Coordinates of C-alpha atoms in Angstrom, one line a residue:
M10 CA -3.4 18.0 -17.5
G11 CA -1.2 19.0 -14.9
E12 CA -3.2 17.7 -12.0
K13 CA -1.1 17.2 -8.8
R14 CA -2.4 14.2 -6.6
F15 CA 0.3 13.5 -4.3
I16 CA 2.8 15.1 -1.8
G17 CA 6.0 16.2 -3.4
D18 CA 6.7 16.7 -7.0
F19 CA 7.2 14.2 -9.7
P20 CA 10.7 12.5 -9.8
K21 CA 13.1 14.1 -12.2
I22 CA 15.7 12.4 -14.5
G23 CA 19.3 13.4 -13.7
I24 CA 21.8 13.6 -16.3
R25 CA 25.4 13.2 -15.5
P26 CA 28.0 14.0 -18.1
T27 CA 31.4 12.6 -17.3
V28 CA 34.8 13.2 -18.4
D29 CA 38.5 12.2 -18.2
G30 CA 39.8 14.7 -15.3
R31 CA 42.8 15.4 -16.6
R32 CA 43.1 19.2 -17.2
K33 CA 45.4 21.3 -19.5
G34 CA 44.2 19.7 -22.6
V35 CA 42.6 16.3 -22.1
R36 CA 39.4 17.3 -20.4
E37 CA 39.0 20.6 -22.1
S38 CA 38.9 18.7 -25.4
I39 CA 36.0 16.5 -24.6
E40 CA 33.8 18.6 -22.2
D41 CA 31.5 20.3 -25.1
Q42 CA 30.8 16.9 -26.4
A43 CA 30.1 15.4 -23.0
M44 CA 27.9 18.2 -22.2
G45 CA 26.4 18.1 -25.7
L46 CA 25.4 14.2 -25.1
A47 CA 23.8 15.1 -21.8
K48 CA 21.7 17.9 -23.2
A49 CA 20.7 15.7 -26.2
V50 CA 19.5 12.9 -23.9
A51 CA 17.7 15.3 -21.6
N52 CA 15.9 16.8 -24.7
F53 CA 15.1 13.4 -26.1
L54 CA 13.5 12.1 -22.9
S55 CA 11.5 15.2 -22.3
D56 CA 10.1 15.1 -25.7
N57 CA 8.9 11.5 -25.5
L58 CA 8.0 10.8 -22.0
K59 CA 5.2 12.0 -19.9
Y60 CA 4.2 11.7 -16.2
Q61 CA 0.8 10.2 -15.5
N62 CA -0.7 13.8 -15.4
G63 CA 0.1 14.5 -18.9
E64 CA 3.0 17.0 -18.3
P65 CA 6.6 16.2 -20.0
V66 CA 9.2 14.6 -17.9
Q67 CA 11.7 16.9 -16.4
C68 CA 15.3 16.5 -16.6
V69 CA 18.1 18.0 -14.6
I70 CA 21.6 18.2 -15.9
A71 CA 24.8 18.4 -13.7
D72 CA 26.1 22.0 -13.4
T73 CA 29.5 20.8 -14.6
C74 CA 31.0 17.9 -16.3
I75 CA 31.9 15.3 -13.6
G76 CA 35.7 14.5 -13.8
G77 CA 36.3 13.5 -10.2
V78 CA 34.8 12.7 -6.8
A79 CA 34.3 16.4 -5.9
E80 CA 32.1 17.1 -8.8
A81 CA 30.3 13.8 -8.4
S82 CA 29.4 14.8 -4.9
Q83 CA 28.3 18.3 -6.2
C84 CA 26.2 16.8 -8.6
A85 CA 24.4 14.4 -6.2
E86 CA 23.7 17.1 -3.9
K87 CA 21.8 19.3 -6.8
F88 CA 20.1 15.9 -7.6
K89 CA 18.9 15.8 -4.1
R90 CA 17.6 19.5 -4.2
E91 CA 15.8 18.9 -7.7
G92 CA 14.0 15.9 -6.6
V93 CA 16.0 13.3 -9.1
G94 CA 14.8 9.8 -8.9
V95 CA 16.5 8.3 -11.7
S96 CA 20.0 8.9 -13.1
I97 CA 21.8 8.7 -16.4
T98 CA 25.5 9.0 -16.9
V99 CA 26.7 9.8 -20.3
T100 CA 30.2 10.1 -21.7
P101 CA 32.4 10.0 -25.0
S102 CA 35.6 9.3 -23.2
W103 CA 37.4 7.5 -20.6
C104 CA 36.7 8.6 -17.0
Y105 CA 37.8 7.5 -13.5
G106 CA 35.1 5.0 -12.7
I107 CA 34.6 4.7 -8.7
E108 CA 35.5 8.4 -8.6
T109 CA 32.8 9.6 -11.2
M110 CA 29.9 7.0 -10.6
D111 CA 26.5 7.6 -8.9
M112 CA 26.9 6.3 -5.6
D113 CA 23.1 6.6 -4.5
P114 CA 21.8 3.0 -3.8
H115 CA 18.2 3.8 -4.1
I116 CA 18.3 5.6 -7.5
P117 CA 17.8 3.4 -10.5
K118 CA 21.0 4.1 -12.8
A119 CA 22.1 3.8 -16.2
V120 CA 25.3 4.4 -18.2
W121 CA 25.7 5.4 -21.9
G122 CA 29.2 4.9 -23.1
F123 CA 29.5 6.6 -26.5
N124 CA 30.6 4.2 -29.0
G125 CA 33.5 5.9 -30.9
T126 CA 37.1 5.2 -31.6
E127 CA 38.7 8.7 -31.2
R128 CA 38.0 8.4 -27.5
P129 CA 37.2 5.3 -25.2
G130 CA 33.8 6.0 -24.0
A131 CA 33.0 2.2 -24.2
V132 CA 36.0 1.5 -22.0
Y133 CA 34.7 3.8 -19.6
L134 CA 31.3 2.1 -19.7
A135 CA 32.8 -1.4 -19.1
A136 CA 35.0 -0.1 -16.3
V137 CA 32.1 1.6 -14.5
L138 CA 29.7 -1.2 -14.7
A139 CA 32.3 -3.3 -13.2
A140 CA 32.6 -1.0 -10.4
H141 CA 28.9 -0.9 -9.9
N142 CA 28.7 -4.6 -9.9
H143 CA 31.8 -4.8 -7.4
K144 CA 30.0 -2.4 -5.0
G145 CA 26.8 -4.0 -5.2
L146 CA 25.0 -1.0 -7.0
P147 CA 23.6 -2.5 -10.0
A148 CA 23.5 -0.2 -13.1
F149 CA 22.1 -0.6 -16.7
G150 CA 24.7 -0.5 -19.5
I151 CA 23.8 1.4 -22.9
Y152 CA 26.1 0.7 -25.7
G153 CA 25.4 1.7 -29.2
R154 CA 25.8 -1.2 -31.9
D155 CA 27.4 1.1 -34.4
V156 CA 30.5 3.3 -34.2
Q157 CA 29.7 7.1 -34.2
D158 CA 32.2 10.0 -35.0
L159 CA 33.8 12.3 -32.6
G160 CA 31.6 15.3 -32.1
D161 CA 28.5 13.5 -33.1
T162 CA 25.8 14.1 -30.2
S163 CA 23.0 12.4 -32.1
I164 CA 21.2 9.4 -30.4
P165 CA 21.1 6.2 -32.4
E166 CA 17.8 4.3 -32.5
D167 CA 18.9 1.3 -30.3
V168 CA 20.2 3.8 -27.8
Q169 CA 17.0 5.6 -27.8
G170 CA 15.2 2.3 -27.2
K171 CA 17.2 1.5 -24.1
L172 CA 17.0 4.9 -22.7
L173 CA 13.1 5.0 -23.0
K174 CA 13.0 1.5 -21.6
F175 CA 15.2 2.4 -18.7
A176 CA 13.5 5.8 -18.0
K177 CA 10.1 4.6 -17.9
A178 CA 11.1 1.9 -15.5
G179 CA 13.1 4.1 -13.4
L180 CA 10.3 6.7 -13.1
A181 CA 7.9 4.2 -12.1
V182 CA 10.2 3.0 -9.2
A183 CA 10.7 6.4 -8.1
T184 CA 7.2 7.5 -8.4
L185 CA 6.1 4.8 -6.0
R186 CA 8.6 5.4 -3.5
G187 CA 7.3 7.3 -0.5
K188 CA 3.7 6.8 -1.4
S189 CA 1.0 4.8 0.3
Y190 CA -0.8 1.6 -0.1
L191 CA -4.4 2.3 1.4
S192 CA -6.3 -0.9 2.6
I193 CA -10.1 -0.4 2.9
G194 CA -11.0 -3.2 5.0
S195 CA -9.1 -6.4 5.3
V196 CA -8.8 -10.0 3.7
S197 CA -11.7 -10.8 1.2
M198 CA -12.9 -14.3 1.1
G199 CA -9.8 -15.9 2.3
I200 CA -7.7 -14.5 -0.8
A201 CA -4.2 -14.6 0.1
G202 CA -3.6 -11.5 -2.1
S203 CA -5.5 -9.5 0.3
I204 CA -2.8 -10.1 3.0
V205 CA -1.3 -6.8 2.9
K206 CA 2.5 -7.6 3.8
D207 CA 4.0 -4.3 5.0
D208 CA 7.6 -5.5 4.7
F209 CA 7.1 -6.4 0.9
F210 CA 5.9 -2.6 0.6
Q211 CA 8.6 -1.1 2.5
D212 CA 11.6 -3.4 1.3
Y213 CA 10.7 -3.7 -2.4
L214 CA 8.7 -0.6 -3.1
G215 CA 9.7 2.1 -0.6
M216 CA 6.0 2.6 0.5
R217 CA 4.1 3.1 3.5
N218 CA 0.9 1.2 4.3
E219 CA -2.2 2.8 5.5
Y220 CA -5.3 1.1 6.9
V221 CA -9.0 2.2 7.2
E222 CA -12.0 0.1 8.0
S223 CA -14.9 -0.1 5.6
V224 CA -17.3 1.7 8.4
E225 CA -15.4 4.8 7.3
F226 CA -17.7 5.0 4.2
L227 CA -20.8 5.1 6.4
R228 CA -19.3 7.7 8.7
R229 CA -18.5 10.0 5.9
M230 CA -21.9 9.5 4.2
E231 CA -23.9 10.0 7.5
L232 CA -21.9 12.9 8.5
G233 CA -21.9 14.5 5.1
I234 CA -18.0 14.3 4.8
Y235 CA -17.8 14.7 1.2
D236 CA -18.5 17.4 -1.5
E237 CA -22.4 17.4 -2.0
E238 CA -22.0 19.7 -5.0
E239 CA -19.9 17.2 -6.7
Y240 CA -22.2 14.2 -5.7
E241 CA -25.1 16.0 -7.3
R242 CA -22.9 16.6 -10.4
A243 CA -21.8 13.0 -10.5
Y244 CA -25.4 11.8 -10.0
R245 CA -26.6 13.6 -12.9
W246 CA -23.8 12.6 -15.0
V247 CA -24.3 8.8 -14.5
K248 CA -28.2 8.9 -15.0
E249 CA -27.6 11.0 -18.2
N250 CA -24.9 9.0 -19.8
F251 CA -25.1 5.2 -18.5
V252 CA -27.1 2.4 -19.9
F253 CA -28.8 0.7 -17.2
G254 CA -29.1 -3.2 -18.2
E255 CA -31.8 -5.7 -17.1
D256 CA -31.9 -7.4 -13.7
H257 CA -30.8 -10.9 -13.9
N258 CA -31.8 -11.9 -10.6
E259 CA -34.6 -14.2 -10.0
L260 CA -37.9 -12.0 -9.2
E261 CA -38.0 -12.9 -5.4
F262 CA -34.4 -12.0 -5.1
Q263 CA -34.6 -8.7 -7.0
R264 CA -34.3 -5.6 -5.0
T265 CA -37.2 -3.1 -5.2
A266 CA -36.9 0.1 -7.5
E267 CA -36.5 2.1 -4.4
Q268 CA -33.4 0.1 -3.2
K269 CA -31.7 0.1 -6.6
E270 CA -32.2 4.2 -6.5
Q271 CA -30.6 4.0 -3.0
D272 CA -28.0 1.6 -4.2
L273 CA -26.9 3.8 -7.1
Q274 CA -26.8 6.8 -4.8
T275 CA -24.6 5.1 -2.4
S276 CA -22.3 3.4 -5.2
I277 CA -21.7 7.2 -6.3
K278 CA -20.9 8.4 -2.8
M279 CA -18.5 5.4 -2.3
A280 CA -16.7 6.4 -5.4
I281 CA -16.2 10.0 -4.1
I282 CA -15.1 9.0 -0.7
A283 CA -12.8 6.4 -1.9
R284 CA -10.9 9.0 -4.0
D285 CA -10.8 11.3 -1.0
L286 CA -9.3 8.7 1.3
M287 CA -6.7 8.1 -1.3
V288 CA -5.5 11.6 -2.1
G289 CA -7.6 14.0 -0.1
N290 CA -10.0 16.7 -1.1
E291 CA -9.5 20.4 0.0
K292 CA -13.2 21.0 -0.1
L293 CA -13.6 18.9 3.1
A294 CA -11.4 21.5 5.0
E295 CA -13.7 24.2 3.9
K296 CA -16.4 22.3 5.5
G297 CA -14.4 21.8 8.8
W298 CA -13.3 18.4 8.2
V299 CA -9.6 19.3 7.9
E300 CA -8.0 15.8 9.2
E301 CA -10.1 14.0 6.6
S302 CA -9.1 16.5 3.7
A303 CA -5.6 15.3 4.0
G304 CA -6.2 11.9 2.5
H305 CA -3.5 9.2 2.8
N306 CA -1.1 9.9 -0.1
A307 CA -2.0 6.6 -1.6
I308 CA -1.0 5.7 -5.2
I309 CA -2.8 2.5 -4.9
A310 CA -5.7 1.3 -2.7
G311 CA -7.7 -1.9 -2.2
F312 CA -11.3 -2.4 -1.2
Q313 CA -12.1 -5.8 0.8
G314 CA -16.0 -5.6 -0.2
Q315 CA -16.8 -9.2 0.0
R316 CA -18.2 -10.4 2.1
Q317 CA -18.5 -8.2 5.3
W318 CA -19.5 -5.1 3.3
T319 CA -21.2 -6.6 0.3
D320 CA -23.5 -8.9 2.6
H321 CA -25.2 -5.7 3.8
Y322 CA -24.6 -2.8 1.5
P323 CA -24.0 -2.2 -2.1
N324 CA -21.0 -3.6 -3.8
G325 CA -17.9 -1.6 -4.8
D326 CA -18.1 -2.3 -8.5
F327 CA -19.1 1.0 -9.8
M328 CA -16.5 2.7 -7.4
E329 CA -13.7 0.5 -8.7
A330 CA -14.9 0.7 -12.4
I331 CA -15.1 4.6 -12.6
L332 CA -12.0 5.2 -10.4
N333 CA -9.8 2.8 -12.4
S334 CA -11.1 4.3 -15.7
S335 CA -9.8 7.5 -17.5
F336 CA -12.6 9.7 -16.8
D337 CA -15.6 10.6 -14.6
W338 CA -18.1 13.3 -14.2
N339 CA -15.1 15.8 -13.8
G340 CA -13.8 14.9 -17.2
K341 CA -10.7 12.9 -18.3
R342 CA -8.0 12.3 -16.0
A343 CA -5.5 9.8 -15.0
P344 CA -6.9 6.6 -13.3
Y345 CA -7.0 5.9 -9.6
I346 CA -5.6 2.5 -8.8
L347 CA -8.1 0.7 -6.7
A348 CA -7.7 -3.2 -6.4
T349 CA -11.0 -5.3 -6.3
E350 CA -11.2 -7.4 -3.2
N351 CA -8.3 -5.6 -1.7
D352 CA -5.9 -7.7 -3.6
C353 CA -2.8 -5.8 -3.0
M354 CA -0.6 -7.9 -5.1
N355 CA -2.8 -7.2 -8.1
G356 CA -3.0 -3.6 -7.1
V357 CA 0.7 -3.3 -7.4
T358 CA 0.8 -5.0 -10.7
M359 CA -1.9 -2.5 -11.9
A360 CA 0.3 0.6 -10.8
F361 CA 3.3 -1.2 -12.6
G362 CA 1.2 -1.3 -15.8
H363 CA -0.1 2.1 -15.4
L364 CA 3.2 4.1 -14.5
L365 CA 5.0 2.2 -17.4
T366 CA 2.3 3.3 -19.9
N367 CA 0.0 6.1 -18.6
T368 CA -3.0 3.9 -19.4
A369 CA -5.9 2.5 -17.5
Q370 CA -5.4 -1.1 -16.3
V371 CA -8.0 -4.1 -16.6
F372 CA -8.3 -6.3 -13.5
A373 CA -9.9 -9.5 -14.0
D374 CA -9.9 -13.0 -12.9
V375 CA -8.1 -15.5 -14.9
R376 CA -11.4 -17.6 -14.9
T377 CA -11.6 -20.3 -17.3
Y378 CA -9.5 -21.9 -20.2
W379 CA -11.5 -22.9 -23.1
S380 CA -10.0 -25.7 -25.2
P381 CA -11.0 -26.1 -29.0
D382 CA -12.9 -29.2 -28.1
A383 CA -14.7 -27.7 -25.2
V384 CA -15.9 -24.9 -27.1
K385 CA -17.2 -27.0 -30.0
R386 CA -18.9 -29.3 -27.4
V387 CA -20.7 -26.4 -25.8
T388 CA -21.5 -24.3 -28.8
G389 CA -21.5 -26.7 -31.8
K390 CA -18.7 -24.6 -33.2
A391 CA -15.0 -24.7 -33.4
P392 CA -13.2 -21.5 -32.7
T393 CA -11.1 -19.9 -35.7
G394 CA -8.5 -17.3 -36.2
R395 CA -6.2 -16.4 -33.2
A396 CA -8.7 -18.4 -30.9
E397 CA -8.3 -21.6 -32.9
G398 CA -6.0 -23.0 -30.2
G399 CA -8.3 -22.1 -27.3
F400 CA -8.4 -19.0 -25.2
I401 CA -8.7 -17.7 -21.7
H402 CA -11.9 -16.0 -20.3
L403 CA -10.8 -12.8 -18.1
I404 CA -13.8 -11.9 -16.0
N405 CA -14.4 -10.6 -12.5
S406 CA -17.4 -9.9 -10.1
G407 CA -15.2 -6.7 -9.4
P408 CA -15.2 -4.5 -12.5
A409 CA -12.5 -3.5 -14.8
A410 CA -11.8 0.0 -16.2
L411 CA -14.0 1.1 -18.8
D412 CA -11.4 1.9 -21.1
G413 CA -11.2 -2.1 -21.2
T414 CA -14.2 -2.0 -23.7
G415 CA -11.6 -1.3 -26.4
Q416 CA -13.6 1.7 -27.7
Q417 CA -10.8 4.0 -28.1
T418 CA -8.6 3.5 -31.2
I419 CA -5.1 4.2 -32.7
D420 CA -4.7 4.0 -36.3
G421 CA -8.3 2.8 -36.5
K422 CA -7.7 -0.2 -34.1
P423 CA -9.1 -0.8 -30.7
A424 CA -6.7 0.6 -28.2
I425 CA -6.3 1.9 -24.6
K426 CA -4.7 5.5 -24.5
P427 CA -3.3 7.7 -22.1
F428 CA -6.2 10.1 -20.9
W429 CA -4.9 13.3 -22.7
E430 CA -5.1 11.4 -26.3
I431 CA -8.9 10.1 -25.4
S432 CA -11.4 12.1 -27.4
D433 CA -14.8 13.0 -26.0
E434 CA -16.4 10.9 -28.4
E435 CA -14.4 7.7 -27.2
V436 CA -15.2 8.4 -23.7
L437 CA -18.8 8.4 -24.6
A438 CA -18.3 5.3 -26.7
C439 CA -16.7 3.5 -23.6
I440 CA -19.7 4.5 -21.3
K441 CA -22.4 3.5 -24.0
N442 CA -20.9 0.3 -24.4
T443 CA -21.0 -0.5 -20.7
Q444 CA -24.3 -1.4 -18.8
L445 CA -24.7 -0.8 -15.3
R446 CA -26.7 -3.8 -14.4
P447 CA -28.0 -4.7 -10.8
G448 CA -25.6 -6.9 -9.1
N449 CA -26.2 -10.7 -8.4
T450 CA -27.9 -10.6 -5.0
G451 CA -26.5 -14.1 -4.4
Y452 CA -23.0 -12.8 -4.3
F453 CA -24.0 -9.4 -3.3
R454 CA -26.7 -9.6 -0.8
G455 CA -26.6 -5.7 -0.2
G456 CA -27.2 -4.9 -3.8
G457 CA -25.3 -2.5 -5.9
Y458 CA -24.5 -2.3 -9.8
S459 CA -22.0 -4.4 -11.8
T460 CA -20.5 -3.2 -14.9
D461 CA -21.2 -5.5 -18.2
F462 CA -19.1 -5.0 -21.1
T463 CA -17.2 -7.2 -23.6
T464 CA -13.8 -6.0 -24.8
K465 CA -13.2 -5.7 -28.6
G466 CA -10.9 -8.0 -30.2
E467 CA -7.4 -7.7 -31.8
M468 CA -6.1 -5.4 -29.0
P469 CA -2.4 -6.2 -28.0
V470 CA -2.4 -6.6 -24.4
T471 CA 0.0 -8.0 -21.7
I472 CA -1.4 -9.8 -18.7
S473 CA 0.9 -9.8 -15.7
R474 CA 0.6 -10.8 -12.0
L475 CA 2.9 -10.1 -9.0
N476 CA 2.8 -13.2 -6.7
Y477 CA 4.2 -13.8 -3.1
V478 CA 6.0 -17.0 -2.2
K479 CA 7.2 -17.7 1.3
G480 CA 10.9 -18.0 1.5
L481 CA 11.3 -16.6 -2.1
G482 CA 9.3 -13.3 -1.9
P483 CA 7.4 -11.6 -4.9
V484 CA 7.6 -13.2 -8.2
L485 CA 6.3 -11.7 -11.4
Q486 CA 4.7 -13.5 -14.3
I487 CA 3.8 -12.0 -17.9
A488 CA 2.2 -13.2 -20.9
E489 CA 1.9 -11.1 -24.0
G490 CA -1.2 -11.8 -26.3
Y491 CA -4.1 -10.5 -28.2
T492 CA -7.9 -10.0 -27.0
V493 CA -10.2 -11.8 -29.5
E494 CA -13.8 -11.6 -30.6
L495 CA -16.1 -14.4 -30.7
D496 CA -19.1 -14.8 -32.7
A497 CA -22.3 -13.7 -31.1
D498 CA -23.7 -17.0 -30.6
M499 CA -20.5 -18.4 -29.3
H500 CA -19.9 -15.5 -26.9
D501 CA -23.3 -15.9 -25.5
S502 CA -23.0 -19.5 -25.0
L503 CA -19.8 -19.4 -23.1
D504 CA -20.2 -15.9 -21.6
L505 CA -23.7 -16.7 -19.9
R506 CA -22.3 -19.8 -18.3
T507 CA -21.0 -17.4 -15.8
D508 CA -22.4 -14.2 -14.4
P509 CA -23.7 -12.0 -17.4
T510 CA -23.4 -8.8 -15.4
W511 CA -19.7 -8.9 -15.4
P512 CA -17.1 -7.6 -17.9
T513 CA -15.6 -9.9 -20.3
T514 CA -12.4 -10.1 -22.1
W515 CA -11.3 -13.1 -24.3
F516 CA -7.7 -13.4 -24.4
V517 CA -5.0 -15.5 -26.3
P518 CA -1.4 -15.6 -25.4
N519 CA 1.3 -15.5 -27.8
L520 CA 2.8 -18.9 -27.8
T521 CA 6.5 -20.1 -27.9
G522 CA 6.0 -23.7 -28.2
Q523 CA 8.1 -24.3 -25.2
G524 CA 7.5 -24.4 -21.3
A525 CA 4.8 -22.4 -19.8
F526 CA 3.8 -21.0 -23.3
K527 CA 3.7 -24.4 -25.2
D528 CA -0.1 -23.9 -25.5
V529 CA -2.7 -21.7 -24.3
Y530 CA -3.6 -24.4 -21.6
S531 CA -0.1 -24.3 -20.3
V532 CA -0.4 -20.7 -19.7
M533 CA -3.5 -20.9 -17.8
N534 CA -2.1 -24.0 -15.7
N535 CA 0.9 -22.0 -14.8
W536 CA -0.7 -18.9 -13.7
G537 CA 0.2 -18.1 -10.1
S538 CA -3.1 -16.7 -8.7
N539 CA -6.8 -16.3 -9.5
H540 CA -6.2 -12.6 -10.6
C541 CA -4.2 -10.8 -13.4
V542 CA -4.0 -7.3 -14.7
A543 CA -4.3 -6.6 -18.6
T544 CA -2.3 -3.7 -19.7
Y545 CA -2.6 -2.3 -23.4
G546 CA 0.3 -3.0 -25.7
H547 CA 3.1 -5.9 -25.7
V548 CA 5.0 -4.3 -22.8
G549 CA 6.4 -7.4 -21.1
A550 CA 9.9 -6.0 -21.6
E551 CA 9.1 -3.0 -19.7
F552 CA 7.7 -5.1 -17.1
I553 CA 10.9 -7.1 -17.0
T554 CA 13.1 -4.1 -16.6
L555 CA 11.0 -2.6 -14.0
A556 CA 11.2 -5.9 -12.0
S557 CA 14.9 -6.0 -12.2
M558 CA 15.3 -2.6 -10.6
L559 CA 13.2 -3.8 -7.8
R560 CA 15.0 -7.1 -7.5
I561 CA 11.9 -9.0 -8.3
P562 CA 12.4 -12.1 -10.5
V563 CA 10.3 -13.1 -13.4
N564 CA 9.2 -16.7 -13.5
M565 CA 7.2 -16.9 -16.7
H566 CA 7.2 -14.6 -19.8
N567 CA 7.1 -14.8 -23.6
V568 CA 9.2 -11.8 -24.3
H569 CA 11.8 -12.3 -27.2
A570 CA 15.4 -12.6 -25.6
E571 CA 16.6 -9.4 -27.6
K572 CA 14.1 -7.2 -26.1
I573 CA 15.1 -8.2 -22.5
Y574 CA 16.8 -5.2 -20.7
R575 CA 18.4 -5.9 -17.2
P576 CA 21.3 -4.5 -15.2
S577 CA 24.7 -5.4 -16.5
A578 CA 25.4 -7.4 -13.1
W579 CA 22.7 -9.8 -14.3
N580 CA 25.1 -11.3 -16.9
M581 CA 27.6 -12.2 -14.3
F582 CA 25.0 -14.6 -12.9
G583 CA 25.1 -16.6 -16.2
T584 CA 24.3 -15.7 -20.1
Q585 CA 22.8 -18.8 -21.2
E586 CA 19.6 -19.3 -18.9
S587 CA 18.4 -15.9 -18.2
E588 CA 15.4 -17.0 -16.2
Q589 CA 18.0 -18.6 -13.5
S590 CA 20.2 -15.8 -13.4
D591 CA 17.7 -13.3 -12.8
F592 CA 16.7 -15.4 -9.9
R593 CA 20.1 -15.7 -8.5
A594 CA 20.8 -12.0 -9.0
C595 CA 17.6 -10.9 -7.3
Q596 CA 18.4 -13.3 -4.4
N597 CA 21.9 -11.8 -4.1
F598 CA 21.0 -8.2 -4.3
G599 CA 18.1 -8.5 -2.3
P600 CA 15.3 -5.8 -2.1
L601 CA 15.9 -2.4 -3.3
Y602 CA 15.2 -0.6 0.0
K603 CA 16.4 -3.4 2.6

């Protein structure tokens, strides 16, 4: 808890109480309630939200209520000093819109206009949202469904939901800003997602791009630019805790016992070095490697691996699996986001899911749609339960976070939890239900270890993927659904048709009967790339809110309409067809940082 990985502090949420500026009676009569609402919102958010290191989210309240431009400017200055990255304006009354509004173009902003009849807070809400739209500074409106009484500083449940959805997405936006994407290597096997487009990262995410060649692993291993004591501890931890599975390679292509031992040692060193490349390590400075100790302030990284590295050196599977998990030899901690095959678009999607939920993310291929007829032809059995309409095989030669085993629980059901909620017993269960197996030397000529597990069923998950289209830019797609378990014979018949050393998740999307969600086949057929990210929970609405802040349209989702929450301006582009209005609004306003 409390680990500090990145340069600078976590972004804070700024609360802006606004009031009618007329003195000598009007302002004085409402200041206490306005400030009371601000304090209630700050307390609510701090009590219910945590940063990725487990600490409560911090809120900053303006020193005074804001009745005009002078106090708005004073508040803006305070927010800059305090590191505010998200702002929420609250008011029970009429205020002067363009004089009191938040004008910072890069800070996600929301306005809660109190629904009361004594003072027209809702009138201010409508006026100031119109001002935001007029000036091209989209803001989220928060308007409670039920009228409250004057002096009531409680937060209705529907308002709470919008506050949380907005704040989670806003903090994700602010956390990414100023960080780096670290590309280790270049394009993997011609995968377009491996093409790191720096203008996308700069314009849409406010991020830097950093690049190192894979040879940096060799330099650091040969020169001892890593913490040897940590390596020894990590090696003992792996040997004592992991199950080493059988070698599936034909005998003539198996590596020797000595080679396998060297592969394991190299794999562990790669994990330590990749983490150091991302966030630095002060132990390196103590050894005289001051430049290397700084790291790249990378909140996301990607490893090319195939093929230039893996044709001669051990694959990155162990490195990717353990860094993306919520634990390692140092104990429980937040995952490090490391994308297989340097698929930076999937890496960004992983970061979205992690920052919205504080949980580990499952990187996977969207490998195969299994129709009921195909399953019955191959196995002699028809799928049942959630799987009866067919399912999608999520599997990848690069590994998923070990949290993806589903061995953690919430209320007795399989789950993936923030690291501070995971028990030691659950960590051990994740490890013991994963086998480290010698990698397929047909794919990985340099050897290495892959992680083999099967995700437990009945876990609510959301798969998502950020794609890039020339002329359009980034586009997000989302599918909420559930993991499913197949009976052992059916699982083996289907799973062994591909590489048995890779982690498997059987997934069924929630269907709507229309469009891309007409049936399971249509979901697979409309997926925009070979990769996806699986995030625990049905959090598609949170992804949609985040995407709208970044001006990234969503082309495919199965989220109920009443859960969708976007800036007020999106309604001006049409209220009947929200998908089309989303595209038009994102195109109109353009990238957040351009």
